[in-house]
Amino acid sequence: MSPDADRSDTDDALLALYAEGDPAAARALSARVLPRVYAHAMRLLGDAAAAEDVAQEAMLRLWRMAPDWRPGEAKVTTWLYRVTANLCTDRLRKWRSVGLDEIAEPADPQPSVAAHLQNRARYDALQAALDALPERQRQAVVLRHIEGLSNPEIAQVMEIGPRAVESLTARGKRALTAILAGRRAELGYDDEKAG
Amino acid sequence: MTMKKPDEHSEDAALDALLDAARTAPPEVPDALMARVLADADRVQPSPAARAAPSSGLWSRISDLVGGWRGMGGLVAATCAGVWIGWSPPDALPDAGALILGYEAADILSNTAELTSFGWDVEEG
């Protein structure tokens, strides 16, 4: 973690400092929240270049609304997850309307993820399975099982009730299990179990 | 709740392992993205001076609104004159108190001081 992310200020406080003109606040807040924004966009889109564009736009919207931010009403991260998801939805709609053939091949995932071939295969398998889910199920599964949010937080992000969150994550996990069921040997989990 | 078969348990465990791996190894933020985000932040950040101006006190904001101390002086003088005229109106002017109490216009134009002007009725006995 970078030293900027170690600052003890809350996200709200950093955003307020940014709005007051503090030159270091943006760096500290970005170090803390941008990895989550980028990872979320990456999981929802499965495309590094598009995820970068979405993450940059979500952060720009945060900077622009900083002077009007009302501390305590919503968490900065909740707001960012929501904006990111909405931007991803727009992007996916656009892709569907232009046709998949016209879109450039997704860029490779980050080197740290692809360092080992099997990790790379697992990463791709999970991403491919996530890509096959309906959008809302994918978003709920990613927020719950990868980002580690609680159900009430997911309900706030997705603007739905807690029961709907439970339903989406349960159905999403069942669908992922079914998609990945035929690939266990290929992904090396049978070897690990045997070893 | 339905019981799961042993295979289903292992499939669930495999999925959990994949999700755990994804959680513990999130994609790293590219340096170029961080640089673009910080450049955007610099570009749209409110300046400290712009934020300081609206935070001045209520009194100074009211004073600025009416034109500084000269404007405030004029406002005070006009207010005093208005109070004096209201208290003891000249003969040529209709009595504001009579207007408020609902006297007819004709009465007002004649001398309408008997009730509303200060003590004249008593003096005239």
PDB file of C-alpha atoms in Angstrom:
ATOM      1  CA  MET A   1       0.000   0.000   0.000  1.00  0.00           C
ATOM      2  CA  SER A   2       1.313   3.443  -0.800  1.00  0.00           C
ATOM      3  CA  PRO A   3       2.010   5.979   1.986  1.00  0.00           C
ATOM      4  CA  ASP A   4      -0.839   8.116   0.613  1.00  0.00           C
ATOM      5  CA  ALA A   5      -3.336   5.389   1.423  1.00  0.00           C
ATOM      6  CA  ASP A   6      -2.081   5.241   5.033  1.00  0.00           C
ATOM      7  CA  ARG A   7      -3.490   8.665   5.976  1.00  0.00           C
ATOM      8  CA  SER A   8      -5.912   8.324   8.830  1.00  0.00           C
ATOM      9  CA  ASP A   9      -8.455  10.797   7.422  1.00  0.00           C
ATOM     10  CA  THR A  10     -11.784   9.294   6.425  1.00  0.00           C
ATOM     11  CA  ASP A  11     -12.810   9.346   2.765  1.00  0.00           C
ATOM     12  CA  ASP A  12     -15.310  12.083   3.624  1.00  0.00           C
ATOM     13  CA  ALA A  13     -12.594  14.179   5.266  1.00  0.00           C
ATOM     14  CA  LEU A  14     -10.217  13.772   2.340  1.00  0.00           C
ATOM     15  CA  LEU A  15     -12.944  14.798  -0.089  1.00  0.00           C
ATOM     16  CA  ALA A  16     -13.682  17.888   2.028  1.00  0.00           C
ATOM     17  CA  LEU A  17      -9.969  18.754   2.092  1.00  0.00           C
ATOM     18  CA  TYR A  18      -9.848  18.379  -1.677  1.00  0.00           C
ATOM     19  CA  ALA A  19     -12.830  20.730  -2.032  1.00  0.00           C
ATOM     20  CA  GLU A  20     -11.001  23.260   0.163  1.00  0.00           C
ATOM     21  CA  GLY A  21      -8.013  23.201  -2.174  1.00  0.00           C
ATOM     22  CA  ASP A  22      -5.664  20.839  -0.298  1.00  0.00           C
ATOM     23  CA  PRO A  23      -3.206  19.727  -2.982  1.00  0.00           C
ATOM     24  CA  ALA A  24      -2.382  16.377  -1.313  1.00  0.00           C
ATOM     25  CA  ALA A  25      -5.949  15.212  -0.673  1.00  0.00           C
ATOM     26  CA  ALA A  26      -6.641  13.957  -4.199  1.00  0.00           C
ATOM     27  CA  ARG A  27      -3.534  11.780  -4.200  1.00  0.00           C
ATOM     28  CA  ALA A  28      -4.390  10.247  -0.819  1.00  0.00           C
ATOM     29  CA  LEU A  29      -8.020   9.610  -1.739  1.00  0.00           C
ATOM     30  CA  SER A  30      -7.127   8.196  -5.159  1.00  0.00           C
ATOM     31  CA  ALA A  31      -4.597   5.812  -3.632  1.00  0.00           C
ATOM     32  CA  ARG A  32      -7.355   4.498  -1.417  1.00  0.00           C
ATOM     33  CA  VAL A  33     -10.374   4.262  -3.719  1.00  0.00           C
ATOM     34  CA  LEU A  34      -9.091   4.065  -7.294  1.00  0.00           C
ATOM     35  CA  PRO A  35      -7.938   0.401  -6.948  1.00  0.00           C
ATOM     36  CA  ARG A  36     -11.478  -0.553  -5.944  1.00  0.00           C
ATOM     37  CA  VAL A  37     -13.077   1.482  -8.712  1.00  0.00           C
ATOM     38  CA  TYR A  38     -10.733   0.067 -11.335  1.00  0.00           C
ATOM     39  CA  ALA A  39     -11.071  -3.534 -10.104  1.00  0.00           C
ATOM     40  CA  HIS A  40     -14.864  -3.230 -10.095  1.00  0.00           C
ATOM     41  CA  ALA A  41     -14.938  -1.836 -13.626  1.00  0.00           C
ATOM     42  CA  MET A  42     -12.516  -4.542 -14.716  1.00  0.00           C
ATOM     43  CA  ARG A  43     -14.749  -7.297 -13.321  1.00  0.00           C
ATOM     44  CA  LEU A  44     -17.925  -5.861 -14.808  1.00  0.00           C
ATOM     45  CA  LEU A  45     -16.431  -5.193 -18.244  1.00  0.00           C
ATOM     46  CA  GLY A  46     -13.651  -7.778 -18.604  1.00  0.00           C
ATOM     47  CA  ASP A  47     -11.639  -5.249 -20.599  1.00  0.00           C
ATOM     48  CA  ALA A  48      -8.692  -3.339 -19.123  1.00  0.00           C
ATOM     49  CA  ALA A  49      -8.795  -0.360 -21.508  1.00  0.00           C
ATOM     50  CA  ALA A  50     -12.530   0.178 -21.053  1.00  0.00           C
ATOM     51  CA  ALA A  51     -12.150  -0.277 -17.287  1.00  0.00           C
ATOM     52  CA  GLU A  52      -9.516   2.473 -17.244  1.00  0.00           C
ATOM     53  CA  ASP A  53     -11.824   4.863 -19.094  1.00  0.00           C
ATOM     54  CA  VAL A  54     -14.708   4.106 -16.745  1.00  0.00           C
ATOM     55  CA  ALA A  55     -12.533   4.456 -13.626  1.00  0.00           C
ATOM     56  CA  GLN A  56     -11.189   7.813 -14.820  1.00  0.00           C
ATOM     57  CA  GLU A  57     -14.703   9.089 -15.555  1.00  0.00           C
ATOM     58  CA  ALA A  58     -16.058   7.900 -12.180  1.00  0.00           C
ATOM     59  CA  MET A  59     -13.218   9.671 -10.362  1.00  0.00           C
ATOM     60  CA  LEU A  60     -13.724  12.843 -12.422  1.00  0.00           C
ATOM     61  CA  ARG A  61     -17.376  12.874 -11.340  1.00  0.00           C
ATOM     62  CA  LEU A  62     -16.246  12.524  -7.733  1.00  0.00           C
ATOM     63  CA  TRP A  63     -13.891  15.517  -8.047  1.00  0.00           C
ATOM     64  CA  ARG A  64     -16.617  17.618  -9.660  1.00  0.00           C
ATOM     65  CA  MET A  65     -19.174  16.933  -6.977  1.00  0.00           C
ATOM     66  CA  ALA A  66     -16.721  17.300  -4.076  1.00  0.00           C
ATOM     67  CA  PRO A  67     -17.823  20.889  -3.155  1.00  0.00           C
ATOM     68  CA  ASP A  68     -21.432  19.672  -2.852  1.00  0.00           C
ATOM     69  CA  TRP A  69     -20.640  16.443  -0.971  1.00  0.00           C
ATOM     70  CA  ARG A  70     -22.610  16.097   2.258  1.00  0.00           C
ATOM     71  CA  PRO A  71     -20.604  14.028   4.760  1.00  0.00           C
ATOM     72  CA  GLY A  72     -22.427  11.210   6.477  1.00  0.00           C
ATOM     73  CA  GLU A  73     -25.217  10.839   3.916  1.00  0.00           C
ATOM     74  CA  ALA A  74     -23.507   8.139   1.868  1.00  0.00           C
ATOM     75  CA  LYS A  75     -20.103   6.487   1.855  1.00  0.00           C
ATOM     76  CA  VAL A  76     -17.737   7.715  -0.827  1.00  0.00           C
ATOM     77  CA  THR A  77     -17.047   4.121  -1.871  1.00  0.00           C
ATOM     78  CA  THR A  78     -20.749   3.275  -2.108  1.00  0.00           C
ATOM     79  CA  TRP A  79     -21.289   6.308  -4.312  1.00  0.00           C
ATOM     80  CA  LEU A  80     -18.296   5.345  -6.454  1.00  0.00           C
ATOM     81  CA  TYR A  81     -19.422   1.729  -6.875  1.00  0.00           C
ATOM     82  CA  ARG A  82     -22.809   2.967  -8.038  1.00  0.00           C
ATOM     83  CA  VAL A  83     -21.385   5.468 -10.514  1.00  0.00           C
ATOM     84  CA  THR A  84     -18.907   2.880 -11.792  1.00  0.00           C
ATOM     85  CA  ALA A  85     -21.619   0.269 -12.284  1.00  0.00           C
ATOM     86  CA  ASN A  86     -23.825   2.756 -14.132  1.00  0.00           C
ATOM     87  CA  LEU A  87     -20.962   3.738 -16.416  1.00  0.00           C
ATOM     88  CA  CYS A  88     -20.225   0.052 -17.068  1.00  0.00           C
ATOM     89  CA  THR A  89     -23.890  -0.577 -17.898  1.00  0.00           C
ATOM     90  CA  ASP A  90     -23.786   2.289 -20.409  1.00  0.00           C
ATOM     91  CA  ARG A  91     -20.609   0.855 -21.913  1.00  0.00           C
ATOM     92  CA  LEU A  92     -22.073  -2.668 -22.197  1.00  0.00           C
ATOM     93  CA  ARG A  93     -25.226  -1.304 -23.839  1.00  0.00           C
ATOM     94  CA  LYS A  94     -23.095   0.571 -26.337  1.00  0.00           C
ATOM     95  CA  TRP A  95     -21.132  -2.581 -27.115  1.00  0.00           C
ATOM     96  CA  ARG A  96     -24.309  -4.548 -27.663  1.00  0.00           C
ATOM     97  CA  SER A  97     -25.656  -1.885 -29.993  1.00  0.00           C
ATOM     98  CA  VAL A  98     -22.524  -1.744 -32.181  1.00  0.00           C
ATOM     99  CA  GLY A  99     -21.964  -5.519 -32.235  1.00  0.00           C
ATOM    100  CA  LEU A 100     -19.147  -7.434 -30.606  1.00  0.00           C
ATOM    101  CA  ASP A 101     -17.179  -7.863 -33.846  1.00  0.00           C
ATOM    102  CA  GLU A 102     -16.435  -4.156 -34.048  1.00  0.00           C
ATOM    103  CA  ILE A 103     -14.835  -4.044 -30.603  1.00  0.00           C
ATOM    104  CA  ALA A 104     -11.090  -4.421 -30.270  1.00  0.00           C
ATOM    105  CA  GLU A 105      -9.782  -7.512 -28.495  1.00  0.00           C
ATOM    106  CA  PRO A 106      -9.617  -6.934 -24.734  1.00  0.00           C
ATOM    107  CA  ALA A 107      -6.161  -6.049 -23.493  1.00  0.00           C
ATOM    108  CA  ASP A 108      -4.279  -8.588 -21.375  1.00  0.00           C
ATOM    109  CA  PRO A 109      -4.874  -8.480 -17.645  1.00  0.00           C
ATOM    110  CA  GLN A 110      -2.166  -6.956 -15.491  1.00  0.00           C
ATOM    111  CA  PRO A 111       1.186  -8.817 -15.410  1.00  0.00           C
ATOM    112  CA  SER A 112       0.909  -9.501 -11.684  1.00  0.00           C
ATOM    113  CA  VAL A 113      -2.265 -11.454 -12.311  1.00  0.00           C
ATOM    114  CA  ALA A 114      -0.881 -13.308 -15.292  1.00  0.00           C
ATOM    115  CA  ALA A 115       2.469 -14.096 -13.701  1.00  0.00           C
ATOM    116  CA  HIS A 116       1.742 -17.784 -13.483  1.00  0.00           C
ATOM    117  CA  LEU A 117       0.049 -19.571 -16.295  1.00  0.00           C
ATOM    118  CA  GLN A 118      -2.374 -21.421 -14.100  1.00  0.00           C
ATOM    119  CA  ASN A 119      -3.337 -18.295 -12.223  1.00  0.00           C
ATOM    120  CA  ARG A 120      -3.863 -16.698 -15.580  1.00  0.00           C
ATOM    121  CA  ALA A 121      -6.096 -19.574 -16.685  1.00  0.00           C
ATOM    122  CA  ARG A 122      -8.089 -19.327 -13.459  1.00  0.00           C
ATOM    123  CA  TYR A 123      -8.394 -15.574 -13.850  1.00  0.00           C
ATOM    124  CA  ASP A 124      -9.624 -15.933 -17.408  1.00  0.00           C
ATOM    125  CA  ALA A 125     -12.010 -18.718 -16.473  1.00  0.00           C
ATOM    126  CA  LEU A 126     -13.569 -16.674 -13.690  1.00  0.00           C
ATOM    127  CA  GLN A 127     -13.789 -13.569 -15.865  1.00  0.00           C
ATOM    128  CA  ALA A 128     -15.286 -15.554 -18.743  1.00  0.00           C
ATOM    129  CA  ALA A 129     -17.828 -17.068 -16.369  1.00  0.00           C
ATOM    130  CA  LEU A 130     -18.627 -13.637 -14.906  1.00  0.00           C
ATOM    131  CA  ASP A 131     -19.041 -12.230 -18.406  1.00  0.00           C
ATOM    132  CA  ALA A 132     -21.624 -14.926 -19.111  1.00  0.00           C
ATOM    133  CA  LEU A 133     -23.850 -13.819 -16.207  1.00  0.00           C
ATOM    134  CA  PRO A 134     -26.689 -11.324 -16.581  1.00  0.00           C
ATOM    135  CA  GLU A 135     -25.430  -7.835 -15.628  1.00  0.00           C
ATOM    136  CA  ARG A 136     -27.225  -7.482 -12.291  1.00  0.00           C
ATOM    137  CA  GLN A 137     -26.209 -10.963 -11.137  1.00  0.00           C
ATOM    138  CA  ARG A 138     -22.617 -10.261 -12.137  1.00  0.00           C
ATOM    139  CA  GLN A 139     -22.586  -6.970 -10.260  1.00  0.00           C
ATOM    140  CA  ALA A 140     -24.077  -8.526  -7.123  1.00  0.00           C
ATOM    141  CA  VAL A 141     -21.654 -11.476  -7.154  1.00  0.00           C
ATOM    142  CA  VAL A 142     -18.631  -9.225  -7.725  1.00  0.00           C
ATOM    143  CA  LEU A 143     -19.656  -6.816  -4.946  1.00  0.00           C
ATOM    144  CA  ARG A 144     -20.389  -9.637  -2.487  1.00  0.00           C
ATOM    145  CA  HIS A 145     -17.730 -12.216  -3.196  1.00  0.00           C
ATOM    146  CA  ILE A 146     -14.831 -10.236  -4.683  1.00  0.00           C
ATOM    147  CA  GLU A 147     -15.190  -6.715  -3.285  1.00  0.00           C
ATOM    148  CA  GLY A 148     -16.418  -8.148   0.030  1.00  0.00           C
ATOM    149  CA  LEU A 149     -19.334  -5.726   0.608  1.00  0.00           C
ATOM    150  CA  SER A 150     -22.143  -6.612   3.003  1.00  0.00           C
ATOM    151  CA  ASN A 151     -25.651  -7.195   1.681  1.00  0.00           C
ATOM    152  CA  PRO A 152     -26.976  -3.855   3.035  1.00  0.00           C
ATOM    153  CA  GLU A 153     -24.090  -2.040   1.315  1.00  0.00           C
ATOM    154  CA  ILE A 154     -24.813  -3.855  -1.952  1.00  0.00           C
ATOM    155  CA  ALA A 155     -28.469  -2.927  -1.593  1.00  0.00           C
ATOM    156  CA  GLN A 156     -27.423   0.739  -1.367  1.00  0.00           C
ATOM    157  CA  VAL A 157     -25.096   0.495  -4.345  1.00  0.00           C
ATOM    158  CA  MET A 158     -27.633  -1.286  -6.541  1.00  0.00           C
ATOM    159  CA  GLU A 159     -30.623   0.636  -5.147  1.00  0.00           C
ATOM    160  CA  ILE A 160     -32.593  -2.548  -4.439  1.00  0.00           C
ATOM    161  CA  GLY A 161     -33.809  -4.340  -1.307  1.00  0.00           C
ATOM    162  CA  PRO A 162     -31.675  -6.763   0.742  1.00  0.00           C
ATOM    163  CA  ARG A 163     -33.821  -9.729  -0.327  1.00  0.00           C
ATOM    164  CA  ALA A 164     -33.226  -8.911  -3.969  1.00  0.00           C
ATOM    165  CA  VAL A 165     -29.489  -8.823  -3.220  1.00  0.00           C
ATOM    166  CA  GLU A 166     -29.652 -12.286  -1.660  1.00  0.00           C
ATOM    167  CA  SER A 167     -31.580 -13.608  -4.629  1.00  0.00           C
ATOM    168  CA  LEU A 168     -29.170 -12.109  -7.180  1.00  0.00           C
ATOM    169  CA  THR A 169     -26.019 -13.360  -5.418  1.00  0.00           C
ATOM    170  CA  ALA A 170     -27.475 -16.857  -4.896  1.00  0.00           C
ATOM    171  CA  ARG A 171     -28.559 -17.194  -8.523  1.00  0.00           C
ATOM    172  CA  GLY A 172     -25.292 -15.703  -9.730  1.00  0.00           C
ATOM    173  CA  LYS A 173     -23.224 -18.160  -7.710  1.00  0.00           C
ATOM    174  CA  ARG A 174     -25.272 -21.121  -8.910  1.00  0.00           C
ATOM    175  CA  ALA A 175     -24.812 -19.996 -12.510  1.00  0.00           C
ATOM    176  CA  LEU A 176     -21.049 -19.514 -12.003  1.00  0.00           C
ATOM    177  CA  THR A 177     -20.755 -22.977 -10.489  1.00  0.00           C
ATOM    178  CA  ALA A 178     -22.558 -24.476 -13.457  1.00  0.00           C
ATOM    179  CA  ILE A 179     -20.393 -22.618 -15.975  1.00  0.00           C
ATOM    180  CA  LEU A 180     -17.146 -23.580 -14.232  1.00  0.00           C
ATOM    181  CA  ALA A 181     -18.152 -27.183 -13.424  1.00  0.00           C
ATOM    182  CA  GLY A 182     -16.707 -28.579 -16.623  1.00  0.00           C
ATOM    183  CA  ARG A 183     -13.375 -26.787 -16.232  1.00  0.00           C
ATOM    184  CA  ARG A 184     -12.099 -27.965 -12.847  1.00  0.00           C
ATOM    185  CA  ALA A 185      -9.463 -30.326 -14.189  1.00  0.00           C
ATOM    186  CA  GLU A 186      -8.310 -27.712 -16.710  1.00  0.00           C
ATOM    187  CA  LEU A 187      -7.934 -25.161 -13.917  1.00  0.00           C
ATOM    188  CA  GLY A 188      -5.895 -27.530 -11.733  1.00  0.00           C
ATOM    189  CA  TYR A 189      -8.259 -27.818  -8.764  1.00  0.00           C
ATOM    190  CA  ASP A 190      -8.424 -31.607  -9.060  1.00  0.00           C
ATOM    191  CA  ASP A 191      -4.587 -31.762  -8.825  1.00  0.00           C
ATOM    192  CA  GLU A 192      -4.585 -29.570  -5.711  1.00  0.00           C
ATOM    193  CA  LYS A 193      -7.218 -31.755  -4.103  1.00  0.00           C
ATOM    194  CA  ALA A 194      -5.221 -34.913  -4.939  1.00  0.00           C
ATOM    195  CA  GLY A 195      -1.990 -33.331  -3.674  1.00  0.00           C
TER     196      GLY A 195
ATOM    197  CA  MET B   1     -33.329 -26.642   2.184  1.00  0.00           C
ATOM    198  CA  THR B   2     -32.135 -29.373  -0.189  1.00  0.00           C
ATOM    199  CA  MET B   3     -29.077 -31.437   0.665  1.00  0.00           C
ATOM    200  CA  LYS B   4     -26.145 -31.014  -1.698  1.00  0.00           C
ATOM    201  CA  LYS B   5     -24.392 -33.952  -3.289  1.00  0.00           C
ATOM    202  CA  PRO B   6     -20.660 -34.343  -2.551  1.00  0.00           C
ATOM    203  CA  ASP B   7     -19.822 -33.148  -6.077  1.00  0.00           C
ATOM    204  CA  GLU B   8     -21.826 -29.996  -5.572  1.00  0.00           C
ATOM    205  CA  HIS B   9     -19.907 -29.273  -2.393  1.00  0.00           C
ATOM    206  CA  SER B  10     -16.585 -29.588  -4.176  1.00  0.00           C
ATOM    207  CA  GLU B  11     -17.849 -27.412  -7.038  1.00  0.00           C
ATOM    208  CA  ASP B  12     -18.897 -24.757  -4.565  1.00  0.00           C
ATOM    209  CA  ALA B  13     -15.482 -24.996  -2.915  1.00  0.00           C
ATOM    210  CA  ALA B  14     -13.756 -24.604  -6.278  1.00  0.00           C
ATOM    211  CA  LEU B  15     -15.790 -21.490  -7.042  1.00  0.00           C
ATOM    212  CA  ASP B  16     -15.066 -20.078  -3.588  1.00  0.00           C
ATOM    213  CA  ALA B  17     -11.356 -20.685  -4.201  1.00  0.00           C
ATOM    214  CA  LEU B  18     -11.560 -18.790  -7.498  1.00  0.00           C
ATOM    215  CA  LEU B  19     -13.397 -15.886  -5.899  1.00  0.00           C
ATOM    216  CA  ASP B  20     -10.936 -15.811  -2.994  1.00  0.00           C
ATOM    217  CA  ALA B  21      -8.034 -15.709  -5.431  1.00  0.00           C
ATOM    218  CA  ALA B  22      -9.677 -12.838  -7.289  1.00  0.00           C
ATOM    219  CA  ARG B  23     -10.236 -10.959  -4.035  1.00  0.00           C
ATOM    220  CA  THR B  24      -6.676 -11.339  -2.816  1.00  0.00           C
ATOM    221  CA  ALA B  25      -5.097 -10.442  -6.171  1.00  0.00           C
ATOM    222  CA  PRO B  26      -7.026  -7.463  -7.537  1.00  0.00           C
ATOM    223  CA  PRO B  27      -5.767  -5.950 -10.790  1.00  0.00           C
ATOM    224  CA  GLU B  28      -3.125  -3.299 -10.136  1.00  0.00           C
ATOM    225  CA  VAL B  29      -3.981   0.253 -11.093  1.00  0.00           C
ATOM    226  CA  PRO B  30      -1.856   1.201 -14.119  1.00  0.00           C
ATOM    227  CA  ASP B  31       0.459   4.153 -13.396  1.00  0.00           C
ATOM    228  CA  ALA B  32      -0.879   5.976 -16.444  1.00  0.00           C
ATOM    229  CA  LEU B  33      -4.441   5.738 -15.099  1.00  0.00           C
ATOM    230  CA  MET B  34      -3.393   7.110 -11.699  1.00  0.00           C
ATOM    231  CA  ALA B  35      -1.595   9.980 -13.477  1.00  0.00           C
ATOM    232  CA  ARG B  36      -4.693  10.808 -15.564  1.00  0.00           C
ATOM    233  CA  VAL B  37      -6.954  10.718 -12.503  1.00  0.00           C
ATOM    234  CA  LEU B  38      -4.644  13.067 -10.562  1.00  0.00           C
ATOM    235  CA  ALA B  39      -4.356  15.413 -13.556  1.00  0.00           C
ATOM    236  CA  ASP B  40      -8.177  15.574 -13.704  1.00  0.00           C
ATOM    237  CA  ALA B  41      -8.270  16.264  -9.961  1.00  0.00           C
ATOM    238  CA  ASP B  42      -5.819  19.163 -10.334  1.00  0.00           C
ATOM    239  CA  ARG B  43      -7.722  20.569 -13.294  1.00  0.00           C
ATOM    240  CA  VAL B  44     -11.140  20.727 -11.605  1.00  0.00           C
ATOM    241  CA  GLN B  45     -10.068  21.361  -7.996  1.00  0.00           C
ATOM    242  CA  PRO B  46     -11.637  24.498  -6.479  1.00  0.00           C
ATOM    243  CA  SER B  47      -8.949  27.048  -5.581  1.00  0.00           C
ATOM    244  CA  PRO B  48      -8.486  27.884  -1.882  1.00  0.00           C
ATOM    245  CA  ALA B  49      -9.255  31.586  -2.594  1.00  0.00           C
ATOM    246  CA  ALA B  50     -12.542  30.739  -4.279  1.00  0.00           C
ATOM    247  CA  ARG B  51     -13.562  28.672  -1.266  1.00  0.00           C
ATOM    248  CA  ALA B  52     -12.476  31.323   1.261  1.00  0.00           C
ATOM    249  CA  ALA B  53     -14.606  34.162  -0.131  1.00  0.00           C
ATOM    250  CA  PRO B  54     -18.083  32.800   0.662  1.00  0.00           C
ATOM    251  CA  SER B  55     -17.005  31.882   4.192  1.00  0.00           C
ATOM    252  CA  SER B  56     -16.848  35.554   5.347  1.00  0.00           C
ATOM    253  CA  GLY B  57     -19.250  36.544   8.146  1.00  0.00           C
ATOM    254  CA  LEU B  58     -22.939  37.369   7.787  1.00  0.00           C
ATOM    255  CA  TRP B  59     -22.425  41.013   8.807  1.00  0.00           C
ATOM    256  CA  SER B  60     -19.727  41.675   6.201  1.00  0.00           C
ATOM    257  CA  ARG B  61     -21.852  39.996   3.530  1.00  0.00           C
ATOM    258  CA  ILE B  62     -24.860  42.249   4.370  1.00  0.00           C
ATOM    259  CA  SER B  63     -22.576  45.287   4.449  1.00  0.00           C
ATOM    260  CA  ASP B  64     -21.181  44.365   1.012  1.00  0.00           C
ATOM    261  CA  LEU B  65     -24.708  43.932  -0.305  1.00  0.00           C
ATOM    262  CA  VAL B  66     -25.754  47.539   0.521  1.00  0.00           C
ATOM    263  CA  GLY B  67     -22.504  49.146  -0.617  1.00  0.00           C
ATOM    264  CA  GLY B  68     -20.050  49.057   2.271  1.00  0.00           C
ATOM    265  CA  TRP B  69     -19.957  51.474   5.218  1.00  0.00           C
ATOM    266  CA  ARG B  70     -21.120  54.463   3.108  1.00  0.00           C
ATOM    267  CA  GLY B  71     -24.190  52.540   2.029  1.00  0.00           C
ATOM    268  CA  MET B  72     -24.835  51.421   5.584  1.00  0.00           C
ATOM    269  CA  GLY B  73     -24.590  55.069   6.808  1.00  0.00           C
ATOM    270  CA  GLY B  74     -27.160  56.199   4.242  1.00  0.00           C
ATOM    271  CA  LEU B  75     -29.424  53.330   5.165  1.00  0.00           C
ATOM    272  CA  VAL B  76     -29.294  54.241   8.867  1.00  0.00           C
ATOM    273  CA  ALA B  77     -30.013  57.944   8.150  1.00  0.00           C
ATOM    274  CA  ALA B  78     -32.971  57.074   5.919  1.00  0.00           C
ATOM    275  CA  THR B  79     -34.339  54.711   8.556  1.00  0.00           C
ATOM    276  CA  CYS B  80     -34.115  57.411  11.272  1.00  0.00           C
ATOM    277  CA  ALA B  81     -35.891  59.947   9.039  1.00  0.00           C
ATOM    278  CA  GLY B  82     -38.633  57.441   8.280  1.00  0.00           C
ATOM    279  CA  VAL B  83     -39.181  56.716  11.962  1.00  0.00           C
ATOM    280  CA  TRP B  84     -39.361  60.443  12.751  1.00  0.00           C
ATOM    281  CA  ILE B  85     -41.875  61.154   9.987  1.00  0.00           C
ATOM    282  CA  GLY B  86     -43.949  58.200  11.103  1.00  0.00           C
ATOM    283  CA  TRP B  87     -43.910  59.387  14.700  1.00  0.00           C
ATOM    284  CA  SER B  88     -44.831  63.005  14.002  1.00  0.00           C
ATOM    285  CA  PRO B  89     -45.999  63.551  10.408  1.00  0.00           C
ATOM    286  CA  PRO B  90     -45.922  67.079   8.928  1.00  0.00           C
ATOM    287  CA  ASP B  91     -49.315  68.719   8.243  1.00  0.00           C
ATOM    288  CA  ALA B  92     -48.947  68.374   4.489  1.00  0.00           C
ATOM    289  CA  LEU B  93     -48.760  64.576   4.672  1.00  0.00           C
ATOM    290  CA  PRO B  94     -51.586  62.124   5.349  1.00  0.00           C
ATOM    291  CA  ASP B  95     -51.346  60.394   8.690  1.00  0.00           C
ATOM    292  CA  ALA B  96     -50.037  56.871   8.196  1.00  0.00           C
ATOM    293  CA  GLY B  97     -51.578  55.757  11.477  1.00  0.00           C
ATOM    294  CA  ALA B  98     -55.001  56.896  10.294  1.00  0.00           C
ATOM    295  CA  LEU B  99     -54.584  55.008   7.071  1.00  0.00           C
ATOM    296  CA  ILE B 100     -53.787  51.834   8.972  1.00  0.00           C
ATOM    297  CA  LEU B 101     -56.773  52.322  11.301  1.00  0.00           C
ATOM    298  CA  GLY B 102     -59.107  52.631   8.312  1.00  0.00           C
ATOM    299  CA  TYR B 103     -60.085  56.304   8.292  1.00  0.00           C
ATOM    300  CA  GLU B 104     -61.791  57.599   5.173  1.00  0.00           C
ATOM    301  CA  ALA B 105     -59.602  59.480   2.714  1.00  0.00           C
ATOM    302  CA  ALA B 106     -61.565  62.705   3.205  1.00  0.00           C
ATOM    303  CA  ASP B 107     -60.962  62.568   6.907  1.00  0.00           C
ATOM    304  CA  ILE B 108     -57.345  61.983   6.382  1.00  0.00           C
ATOM    305  CA  LEU B 109     -56.935  64.985   4.102  1.00  0.00           C
ATOM    306  CA  SER B 110     -58.594  67.216   6.656  1.00  0.00           C
ATOM    307  CA  ASN B 111     -56.874  67.358   9.959  1.00  0.00           C
ATOM    308  CA  THR B 112     -56.947  63.771  11.190  1.00  0.00           C
ATOM    309  CA  ALA B 113     -54.802  64.165  14.180  1.00  0.00           C
ATOM    310  CA  GLU B 114     -57.356  63.681  16.905  1.00  0.00           C
ATOM    311  CA  LEU B 115     -56.708  60.005  17.540  1.00  0.00           C
ATOM    312  CA  THR B 116     -53.477  59.206  15.940  1.00  0.00           C
ATOM    313  CA  SER B 117     -51.162  62.135  16.485  1.00  0.00           C
ATOM    314  CA  PHE B 118     -49.351  62.333  19.652  1.00  0.00           C
ATOM    315  CA  GLY B 119     -51.393  64.090  22.341  1.00  0.00           C
ATOM    316  CA  TRP B 120     -52.796  66.948  20.213  1.00  0.00           C
ATOM    317  CA  ASP B 121     -56.373  66.162  21.157  1.00  0.00           C
ATOM    318  CA  VAL B 122     -55.506  66.446  24.806  1.00  0.00           C
ATOM    319  CA  GLU B 123     -53.787  69.778  24.355  1.00  0.00           C
ATOM    320  CA  GLU B 124     -56.736  71.263  22.475  1.00  0.00           C
ATOM    321  CA  GLY B 125     -59.012  70.101  25.287  1.00  0.00           C
TER     322      GLY B 125
END
